[in-house]
Structures are given as structure tokens and as C-alpha cells.
Amino acid sequence: MQVIKEFASYTEWLDSLGKLSESDWNEQINSEKWSIKQIVLHVAHWDNHLLNVIIPSVKNGEGMIFPDFDSFNARATKRAEKLSGEVVLKESLQSRRALITMLESLSEEALTYKTTANGVSHDPHQGAPYSLHVIIGEFIEHDRHHMKQVESILK
């Protein structure tokens, strides 16, 4: 499925960060914002949530449950402060690869199965009924947003 290929391309971008120094990893978007390390681990935390919570609940015919974004994101960014860039990169690659493997193992039926997100049946942006396919599309946009941020730091 094209959406999974696109979602998987994030790993190639992550690979390109392998050349960063530890001080690069700690560069911030601006003084109030996250560092590269925090951004990358933030995305990995969401990958783990999809892998460990969202996909299993959809496979069980249950709705998707997303946590409060602010506290969820705060945990990831706090944790990133304690880790090296190298560890964050390795963890992020492992998370995304495991998630891609899991998504590729699902039938098209499972990927397009209509479900809910925190009790809501339709994506407010697209008006489409929620499914893993729709959610992965949203996460691709999320990836792109954060990739642009990191690119702007590295310029």
C-alpha cells in the first residue's frame, strides 16, 4: 500500500541524521522549542503508541485511544534530555521499522476498517471515517512537519 511505503520513507530520513554530532542533536528550533533529539524521540513515542496501543485495539475491533497530547509529548521530550542522540536515533529506527513490519502484516481490510478515535467516527480535517489508513496519513503529515523543523535547524 502506497501510504505504508510513504510512512516507511521516514527511516531513510532518520538514517541521514546518523552523521550528526551530539551538539547538533541538542540544537533547538529556537529558545522555547524542542531540540532535534526531542523532536525525533517525540515521533518515536507516537510510533510506539501506534504499535502497542492503536493497532492492537483496532485489530480487536475496538476504537483508537489517543492520550492527552501535551502530557504524552512532555514525557518524550523529558526522556530525550537523558539520552544521547545516537540512542535516540537507534530507538527511533527500531520503533518505525517495527511499526512498518506490523502495518505490512495487516490485510487491506484491517487497514481500512472503520473505527473511532477517542470516540469520534470521522476525521475532522478530511471528513473521512477513521481507519488505520487515515491515521497513518495523518502521521505522515506529522512526520513532514517535524522533518521540516529539523531541516530548518540544520541549515
mmCIF file of N, CA and C in Angstrom, residues 12-128:
data_model
loop_
_atom_site.group_PDB
_atom_site.id
_atom_site.type_symbol
_atom_site.label_atom_id
_atom_site.label_comp_id
_atom_site.label_asym_id
_atom_site.label_seq_id
_atom_site.Cartn_x
_atom_site.Cartn_y
_atom_site.Cartn_z
ATOM 1 N N GLU A 12 14.583 6.421 6.021
ATOM 2 C CA GLU A 12 15.712 6.905 5.206
ATOM 3 C C GLU A 12 16.144 8.277 5.703
ATOM 4 N N TRP A 13 15.162 9.104 6.026
ATOM 5 C CA TRP A 13 15.478 10.430 6.556
ATOM 6 C C TRP A 13 16.199 10.295 7.899
ATOM 7 N N LEU A 14 15.704 9.404 8.762
ATOM 8 C CA LEU A 14 16.369 9.173 10.047
ATOM 9 C C LEU A 14 17.827 8.746 9.836
ATOM 10 N N ASP A 15 18.046 7.842 8.874
ATOM 11 C CA ASP A 15 19.415 7.384 8.577
ATOM 12 C C ASP A 15 20.337 8.565 8.272
ATOM 13 N N SER A 16 19.798 9.581 7.625
ATOM 14 C CA SER A 16 20.617 10.745 7.255
ATOM 15 C C SER A 16 21.069 11.537 8.487
ATOM 16 N N LEU A 17 20.431 11.307 9.635
ATOM 17 C CA LEU A 17 20.801 12.014 10.863
ATOM 18 C C LEU A 17 21.960 11.323 11.588
ATOM 19 N N GLY A 18 22.375 10.183 11.088
ATOM 20 C CA GLY A 18 23.449 9.422 11.711
ATOM 21 C C GLY A 18 24.767 10.174 11.782
ATOM 22 N N LYS A 19 24.918 11.167 10.932
ATOM 23 C CA LYS A 19 26.182 11.923 10.895
ATOM 24 C C LYS A 19 26.203 13.099 11.875
ATOM 25 N N LEU A 20 25.105 13.334 12.583
ATOM 26 C CA LEU A 20 25.040 14.477 13.497
ATOM 27 C C LEU A 20 25.937 14.281 14.712
ATOM 28 N N SER A 21 26.521 15.364 15.152
ATOM 29 C CA SER A 21 27.305 15.335 16.396
ATOM 30 C C SER A 21 26.332 15.481 17.566
ATOM 31 N N GLU A 22 26.812 15.207 18.770
ATOM 32 C CA GLU A 22 25.948 15.338 19.949
ATOM 33 C C GLU A 22 25.465 16.783 20.099
ATOM 34 N N SER A 23 26.323 17.745 19.768
ATOM 35 C CA SER A 23 25.872 19.147 19.887
ATOM 36 C C SER A 23 24.799 19.470 18.838
ATOM 37 N N ASP A 24 24.879 18.845 17.656
ATOM 38 C CA ASP A 24 23.815 19.013 16.653
ATOM 39 C C ASP A 24 22.490 18.488 17.212
ATOM 40 N N TRP A 25 22.545 17.314 17.835
ATOM 41 C CA TRP A 25 21.334 16.699 18.380
ATOM 42 C C TRP A 25 20.664 17.606 19.412
ATOM 43 N N ASN A 26 21.466 18.406 20.104
ATOM 44 C CA ASN A 26 20.928 19.272 21.152
ATOM 45 C C ASN A 26 20.523 20.657 20.661
ATOM 46 N N GLU A 27 20.719 20.922 19.358
ATOM 47 C CA GLU A 27 20.291 22.208 18.784
ATOM 48 C C GLU A 27 18.773 22.325 18.878
ATOM 49 N N GLN A 28 18.310 23.522 19.225
ATOM 50 C CA GLN A 28 16.863 23.759 19.348
ATOM 51 C C GLN A 28 16.336 24.559 18.163
ATOM 52 N N ILE A 29 15.044 24.403 17.897
ATOM 53 C CA ILE A 29 14.385 25.173 16.847
ATOM 54 C C ILE A 29 14.556 26.655 17.173
ATOM 55 N N ASN A 30 14.198 27.015 18.376
ATOM 56 C CA ASN A 30 14.505 28.338 18.933
ATOM 57 C C ASN A 30 14.499 28.164 20.443
ATOM 58 N N SER A 31 14.761 29.204 21.171
ATOM 59 C CA SER A 31 14.970 29.033 22.616
ATOM 60 C C SER A 31 13.777 28.419 23.362
ATOM 61 N N GLU A 32 12.572 28.548 22.814
ATOM 62 C CA GLU A 32 11.406 27.994 23.513
ATOM 63 C C GLU A 32 11.027 26.600 23.022
ATOM 64 N N LYS A 33 11.719 26.139 22.022
ATOM 65 C CA LYS A 33 11.269 24.903 21.371
ATOM 66 C C LYS A 33 12.165 23.711 21.642
ATOM 67 N N TRP A 34 11.751 22.584 21.097
ATOM 68 C CA TRP A 34 12.456 21.326 21.288
ATOM 69 C C TRP A 34 13.753 21.260 20.502
ATOM 70 N N SER A 35 14.648 20.389 20.985
ATOM 71 C CA SER A 35 15.892 20.091 20.263
ATOM 72 C C SER A 35 15.599 19.009 19.213
ATOM 73 N N ILE A 36 16.556 18.789 18.329
ATOM 74 C CA ILE A 36 16.422 17.736 17.315
ATOM 75 C C ILE A 36 16.165 16.396 18.009
ATOM 76 N N LYS A 37 16.925 16.127 19.049
ATOM 77 C CA LYS A 37 16.795 14.884 19.810
ATOM 78 C C LYS A 37 15.371 14.736 20.354
ATOM 79 N N GLN A 38 14.834 15.804 20.893
ATOM 80 C CA GLN A 38 13.475 15.767 21.450
ATOM 81 C C GLN A 38 12.429 15.547 20.357
ATOM 82 N N ILE A 39 12.619 16.191 19.214
ATOM 83 C CA ILE A 39 11.680 16.032 18.096
ATOM 84 C C ILE A 39 11.669 14.584 17.626
ATOM 85 N N VAL A 40 12.858 14.024 17.435
ATOM 86 C CA VAL A 40 12.971 12.655 16.920
ATOM 87 C C VAL A 40 12.397 11.644 17.917
ATOM 88 N N LEU A 41 12.669 11.828 19.204
ATOM 89 C CA LEU A 41 12.127 10.897 20.198
ATOM 90 C C LEU A 41 10.610 11.066 20.331
ATOM 91 N N HIS A 42 10.131 12.279 20.185
ATOM 92 C CA HIS A 42 8.681 12.554 20.194
ATOM 93 C C HIS A 42 7.988 11.713 19.119
ATOM 94 N N VAL A 43 8.528 11.699 17.920
ATOM 95 C CA VAL A 43 7.938 10.911 16.830
ATOM 96 C C VAL A 43 7.999 9.415 17.177
ATOM 97 N N ALA A 44 9.124 8.975 17.747
ATOM 98 C CA ALA A 44 9.272 7.557 18.125
ATOM 99 C C ALA A 44 8.246 7.157 19.193
ATOM 100 N N HIS A 45 7.967 8.061 20.134
ATOM 101 C CA HIS A 45 6.965 7.754 21.163
ATOM 102 C C HIS A 45 5.595 7.541 20.526
ATOM 103 N N TRP A 46 5.270 8.349 19.516
ATOM 104 C CA TRP A 46 3.998 8.159 18.817
ATOM 105 C C TRP A 46 4.005 6.851 18.033
ATOM 106 N N ASP A 47 5.150 6.512 17.415
ATOM 107 C CA ASP A 47 5.247 5.228 16.704
ATOM 108 C C ASP A 47 4.960 4.081 17.673
ATOM 109 N N ASN A 48 5.547 4.153 18.869
ATOM 110 C CA ASN A 48 5.322 3.106 19.868
ATOM 111 C C ASN A 48 3.860 3.048 20.310
ATOM 112 N N HIS A 49 3.225 4.208 20.410
ATOM 113 C CA HIS A 49 1.811 4.230 20.782
ATOM 114 C C HIS A 49 0.966 3.544 19.691
ATOM 115 N N LEU A 50 1.275 3.839 18.435
ATOM 116 C CA LEU A 50 0.553 3.179 17.337
ATOM 117 C C LEU A 50 0.767 1.665 17.394
ATOM 118 N N LEU A 51 2.017 1.277 17.599
ATOM 119 C CA LEU A 51 2.403 -0.133 17.608
ATOM 120 C C LEU A 51 1.784 -0.899 18.775
ATOM 121 N N ASN A 52 1.847 -0.327 19.964
ATOM 122 C CA ASN A 52 1.468 -1.053 21.179
ATOM 123 C C ASN A 52 0.030 -0.838 21.649
ATOM 124 N N VAL A 53 -0.597 0.246 21.208
ATOM 125 C CA VAL A 53 -1.948 0.556 21.688
ATOM 126 C C VAL A 53 -2.962 0.623 20.546
ATOM 127 N N ILE A 54 -2.681 1.454 19.553
ATOM 128 C CA ILE A 54 -3.661 1.717 18.488
ATOM 129 C C ILE A 54 -3.934 0.486 17.622
ATOM 130 N N ILE A 55 -2.877 -0.109 17.061
ATOM 131 C CA ILE A 55 -3.081 -1.246 16.161
ATOM 132 C C ILE A 55 -3.735 -2.428 16.886
ATOM 133 N N PRO A 56 -3.247 -2.803 18.089
ATOM 134 C CA PRO A 56 -3.931 -3.912 18.786
ATOM 135 C C PRO A 56 -5.415 -3.631 19.053
ATOM 136 N N SER A 57 -5.755 -2.401 19.414
ATOM 137 C CA SER A 57 -7.174 -2.133 19.703
ATOM 138 C C SER A 57 -8.019 -2.186 18.423
ATOM 139 N N VAL A 58 -7.479 -1.711 17.304
ATOM 140 C CA VAL A 58 -8.226 -1.782 16.039
ATOM 141 C C VAL A 58 -8.374 -3.255 15.612
ATOM 142 N N LYS A 59 -7.298 -4.034 15.792
ATOM 143 C CA LYS A 59 -7.371 -5.472 15.455
ATOM 144 C C LYS A 59 -8.428 -6.181 16.293
ATOM 145 N N ASN A 60 -8.668 -5.711 17.505
ATOM 146 C CA ASN A 60 -9.696 -6.287 18.387
ATOM 147 C C ASN A 60 -11.083 -5.705 18.120
ATOM 148 N N GLY A 61 -11.183 -4.853 17.121
ATOM 149 C CA GLY A 61 -12.476 -4.255 16.791
ATOM 150 C C GLY A 61 -12.876 -3.136 17.739
ATOM 151 N N GLU A 62 -11.887 -2.619 18.493
ATOM 152 C CA GLU A 62 -12.158 -1.512 19.424
ATOM 153 C C GLU A 62 -11.712 -0.204 18.772
ATOM 154 N N GLY A 63 -12.149 0.906 19.353
ATOM 155 C CA GLY A 63 -11.739 2.209 18.841
ATOM 156 C C GLY A 63 -10.302 2.541 19.228
ATOM 157 N N MET A 64 -9.740 3.531 18.535
ATOM 158 C CA MET A 64 -8.389 4.003 18.829
ATOM 159 C C MET A 64 -8.452 4.986 19.987
ATOM 160 N N ILE A 65 -7.504 4.851 20.917
ATOM 161 C CA ILE A 65 -7.453 5.785 22.041
ATOM 162 C C ILE A 65 -6.123 6.529 21.990
ATOM 163 N N PHE A 66 -6.225 7.838 21.910
ATOM 164 C CA PHE A 66 -5.039 8.687 21.935
ATOM 165 C C PHE A 66 -4.991 9.412 23.273
ATOM 166 N N PRO A 67 -3.804 9.473 23.891
ATOM 167 C CA PRO A 67 -3.677 10.134 25.194
ATOM 168 C C PRO A 67 -3.699 11.654 25.040
ATOM 169 N N ASP A 68 -3.731 12.338 26.153
ATOM 170 C CA ASP A 68 -3.590 13.794 26.148
ATOM 171 C C ASP A 68 -2.245 14.125 25.508
ATOM 172 N N PHE A 69 -2.274 14.902 24.434
ATOM 173 C CA PHE A 69 -1.057 15.176 23.659
ATOM 174 C C PHE A 69 0.024 15.858 24.484
ATOM 175 N N ASP A 70 -0.366 16.873 25.247
ATOM 176 C CA ASP A 70 0.643 17.663 25.964
ATOM 177 C C ASP A 70 1.446 16.830 26.956
ATOM 178 N N SER A 71 0.752 16.032 27.778
ATOM 179 C CA SER A 71 1.492 15.239 28.768
ATOM 180 C C SER A 71 2.260 14.104 28.096
ATOM 181 N N PHE A 72 1.690 13.518 27.051
ATOM 182 C CA PHE A 72 2.373 12.459 26.307
ATOM 183 C C PHE A 72 3.668 13.006 25.689
ATOM 184 N N ASN A 73 3.558 14.168 25.047
ATOM 185 C CA ASN A 73 4.728 14.789 24.411
ATOM 186 C C ASN A 73 5.759 15.218 25.450
ATOM 187 N N ALA A 74 5.294 15.698 26.588
ATOM 188 C CA ALA A 74 6.210 16.139 27.651
ATOM 189 C C ALA A 74 7.055 14.971 28.159
ATOM 190 N N ARG A 75 6.436 13.789 28.259
ATOM 191 C CA ARG A 75 7.205 12.621 28.700
ATOM 192 C C ARG A 75 8.325 12.300 27.717
ATOM 193 N N ALA A 76 8.030 12.364 26.422
ATOM 194 C CA ALA A 76 9.044 12.061 25.398
ATOM 195 C C ALA A 76 10.170 13.084 25.431
ATOM 196 N N THR A 77 9.820 14.357 25.525
ATOM 197 C CA THR A 77 10.856 15.394 25.465
ATOM 198 C C THR A 77 11.717 15.372 26.729
ATOM 199 N N LYS A 78 11.108 15.057 27.855
ATOM 200 C CA LYS A 78 11.843 14.950 29.120
ATOM 201 C C LYS A 78 12.841 13.791 29.030
ATOM 202 N N ARG A 79 12.369 12.672 28.522
ATOM 203 C CA ARG A 79 13.208 11.480 28.399
ATOM 204 C C ARG A 79 14.387 11.737 27.454
ATOM 205 N N ALA A 80 14.147 12.482 26.390
ATOM 206 C CA ALA A 80 15.194 12.763 25.397
ATOM 207 C C ALA A 80 16.383 13.478 26.021
ATOM 208 N N GLU A 81 16.100 14.301 27.036
ATOM 209 C CA GLU A 81 17.180 15.058 27.687
ATOM 210 C C GLU A 81 18.212 14.135 28.335
ATOM 211 N N LYS A 82 17.778 12.921 28.701
ATOM 212 C CA LYS A 82 18.665 11.987 29.401
ATOM 213 C C LYS A 82 19.416 11.053 28.451
ATOM 214 N N LEU A 83 19.075 11.089 27.172
ATOM 215 C CA LEU A 83 19.647 10.148 26.212
ATOM 216 C C LEU A 83 20.588 10.842 25.233
ATOM 217 N N SER A 84 21.511 10.069 24.669
ATOM 218 C CA SER A 84 22.386 10.619 23.623
ATOM 219 C C SER A 84 21.622 10.614 22.307
ATOM 220 N N GLY A 85 22.074 11.420 21.371
ATOM 221 C CA GLY A 85 21.473 11.448 20.036
ATOM 222 C C GLY A 85 21.527 10.079 19.375
ATOM 223 N N GLU A 86 22.634 9.392 19.581
ATOM 224 C CA GLU A 86 22.827 8.066 18.989
ATOM 225 C C GLU A 86 21.761 7.078 19.487
ATOM 226 N N VAL A 87 21.494 7.106 20.790
ATOM 227 C CA VAL A 87 20.487 6.219 21.383
ATOM 228 C C VAL A 87 19.093 6.576 20.860
ATOM 229 N N VAL A 88 18.810 7.871 20.785
ATOM 230 C CA VAL A 88 17.508 8.332 20.275
ATOM 231 C C VAL A 88 17.325 7.864 18.829
ATOM 232 N N LEU A 89 18.373 7.996 18.034
ATOM 233 C CA LEU A 89 18.292 7.591 16.624
ATOM 234 C C LEU A 89 18.036 6.089 16.509
ATOM 235 N N LYS A 90 18.786 5.304 17.271
ATOM 236 C CA LYS A 90 18.659 3.845 17.222
ATOM 237 C C LYS A 90 17.244 3.420 17.637
ATOM 238 N N GLU A 91 16.766 4.011 18.726
ATOM 239 C CA GLU A 91 15.425 3.699 19.222
ATOM 240 C C GLU A 91 14.351 4.088 18.201
ATOM 241 N N SER A 92 14.533 5.245 17.572
ATOM 242 C CA SER A 92 13.561 5.743 16.593
ATOM 243 C C SER A 92 13.504 4.839 15.370
ATOM 244 N N LEU A 93 14.665 4.401 14.913
ATOM 245 C CA LEU A 93 14.701 3.494 13.764
ATOM 246 C C LEU A 93 14.039 2.162 14.114
ATOM 247 N N GLN A 94 14.326 1.652 15.299
ATOM 248 C CA GLN A 94 13.715 0.372 15.724
ATOM 249 C C GLN A 94 12.193 0.494 15.798
ATOM 250 N N SER A 95 11.716 1.589 16.392
ATOM 251 C CA SER A 95 10.265 1.796 16.540
ATOM 252 C C SER A 95 9.578 1.865 15.186
ATOM 253 N N ARG A 96 10.124 2.692 14.293
ATOM 254 C CA ARG A 96 9.470 2.862 12.988
ATOM 255 C C ARG A 96 9.529 1.564 12.186
ATOM 256 N N ARG A 97 10.648 0.870 12.231
ATOM 257 C CA ARG A 97 10.751 -0.385 11.466
ATOM 258 C C ARG A 97 9.779 -1.430 11.999
ATOM 259 N N ALA A 98 9.642 -1.515 13.322
ATOM 260 C CA ALA A 98 8.696 -2.468 13.917
ATOM 261 C C ALA A 98 7.263 -2.103 13.515
ATOM 262 N N LEU A 99 6.976 -0.820 13.499
ATOM 263 C CA LEU A 99 5.649 -0.344 13.129
ATOM 264 C C LEU A 99 5.355 -0.658 11.656
ATOM 265 N N ILE A 100 6.321 -0.436 10.781
ATOM 266 C CA ILE A 100 6.145 -0.732 9.353
ATOM 267 C C ILE A 100 5.906 -2.228 9.155
ATOM 268 N N THR A 101 6.699 -3.055 9.836
ATOM 269 C CA THR A 101 6.531 -4.514 9.744
ATOM 270 C C THR A 101 5.119 -4.905 10.161
ATOM 271 N N MET A 102 4.659 -4.318 11.263
ATOM 272 C CA MET A 102 3.309 -4.606 11.755
ATOM 273 C C MET A 102 2.257 -4.166 10.734
ATOM 274 N N LEU A 103 2.394 -2.963 10.195
ATOM 275 C CA LEU A 103 1.419 -2.457 9.215
ATOM 276 C C LEU A 103 1.405 -3.313 7.957
ATOM 277 N N GLU A 104 2.601 -3.733 7.508
ATOM 278 C CA GLU A 104 2.682 -4.555 6.293
ATOM 279 C C GLU A 104 2.052 -5.931 6.495
ATOM 280 N N SER A 105 1.984 -6.371 7.754
ATOM 281 C CA SER A 105 1.399 -7.694 8.033
ATOM 282 C C SER A 105 -0.131 -7.646 8.043
ATOM 283 N N LEU A 106 -0.704 -6.450 8.090
ATOM 284 C CA LEU A 106 -2.162 -6.321 8.155
ATOM 285 C C LEU A 106 -2.788 -6.426 6.765
ATOM 286 N N SER A 107 -3.981 -6.969 6.723
ATOM 287 C CA SER A 107 -4.721 -7.034 5.457
ATOM 288 C C SER A 107 -5.229 -5.630 5.119
ATOM 289 N N GLU A 108 -5.570 -5.447 3.850
ATOM 290 C CA GLU A 108 -6.142 -4.166 3.442
ATOM 291 C C GLU A 108 -7.451 -3.913 4.200
ATOM 292 N N GLU A 109 -8.169 -4.992 4.475
ATOM 293 C CA GLU A 109 -9.410 -4.916 5.243
ATOM 294 C C GLU A 109 -9.154 -4.318 6.632
ATOM 295 N N ALA A 110 -8.097 -4.796 7.289
ATOM 296 C CA ALA A 110 -7.753 -4.299 8.629
ATOM 297 C C ALA A 110 -7.319 -2.833 8.560
ATOM 298 N N LEU A 111 -6.595 -2.478 7.511
ATOM 299 C CA LEU A 111 -6.099 -1.102 7.373
ATOM 300 C C LEU A 111 -7.226 -0.101 7.091
ATOM 301 N N THR A 112 -8.266 -0.548 6.428
ATOM 302 C CA THR A 112 -9.360 0.370 6.060
ATOM 303 C C THR A 112 -10.604 0.179 6.931
ATOM 304 N N TYR A 113 -10.515 -0.705 7.938
ATOM 305 C CA TYR A 113 -11.623 -0.960 8.865
ATOM 306 C C TYR A 113 -12.050 0.344 9.541
ATOM 307 N N LYS A 114 -13.328 0.673 9.440
ATOM 308 C CA LYS A 114 -13.840 1.920 10.037
ATOM 309 C C LYS A 114 -13.853 1.796 11.554
ATOM 310 N N THR A 115 -13.272 2.779 12.211
ATOM 311 C CA THR A 115 -13.168 2.750 13.664
ATOM 312 C C THR A 115 -13.381 4.161 14.206
ATOM 313 N N THR A 116 -13.099 4.374 15.471
ATOM 314 C CA THR A 116 -13.221 5.706 16.060
ATOM 315 C C THR A 116 -11.882 6.103 16.677
ATOM 316 N N ALA A 117 -11.698 7.393 16.855
ATOM 317 C CA ALA A 117 -10.528 7.935 17.558
ATOM 318 C C ALA A 117 -11.063 8.728 18.734
ATOM 319 N N ASN A 118 -10.793 8.240 19.945
ATOM 320 C CA ASN A 118 -11.326 8.849 21.169
ATOM 321 C C ASN A 118 -12.836 9.099 21.048
ATOM 322 N N GLY A 119 -13.520 8.105 20.471
ATOM 323 C CA GLY A 119 -14.976 8.161 20.367
ATOM 324 C C GLY A 119 -15.521 8.906 19.158
ATOM 325 N N VAL A 120 -14.647 9.540 18.377
ATOM 326 C CA VAL A 120 -15.082 10.304 17.200
ATOM 327 C C VAL A 120 -14.980 9.411 15.965
ATOM 328 N N SER A 121 -16.026 9.416 15.122
ATOM 329 C CA SER A 121 -16.056 8.485 13.985
ATOM 330 C C SER A 121 -15.360 9.012 12.725
ATOM 331 N N HIS A 122 -15.314 10.342 12.549
ATOM 332 C CA HIS A 122 -14.765 10.910 11.310
ATOM 333 C C HIS A 122 -13.638 11.898 11.590
ATOM 334 N N ASP A 123 -12.644 11.863 10.748
ATOM 335 C CA ASP A 123 -11.523 12.796 10.824
ATOM 336 C C ASP A 123 -12.049 14.202 10.519
ATOM 337 N N PRO A 124 -11.890 15.147 11.453
ATOM 338 C CA PRO A 124 -12.441 16.486 11.227
ATOM 339 C C PRO A 124 -11.758 17.240 10.076
ATOM 340 N N HIS A 125 -10.513 16.876 9.743
ATOM 341 C CA HIS A 125 -9.788 17.569 8.662
ATOM 342 C C HIS A 125 -10.271 17.121 7.279
ATOM 343 N N GLN A 126 -10.442 15.807 7.122
ATOM 344 C CA GLN A 126 -10.803 15.263 5.807
ATOM 345 C C GLN A 126 -12.270 14.864 5.707
ATOM 346 N N GLY A 127 -12.930 14.727 6.860
ATOM 347 C CA GLY A 127 -14.311 14.261 6.848
ATOM 348 C C GLY A 127 -14.435 12.765 6.564
ATOM 349 N N ALA A 128 -13.293 12.078 6.471
ATOM 350 C CA ALA A 128 -13.294 10.638 6.179
ATOM 351 C C ALA A 128 -13.504 9.844 7.471
#
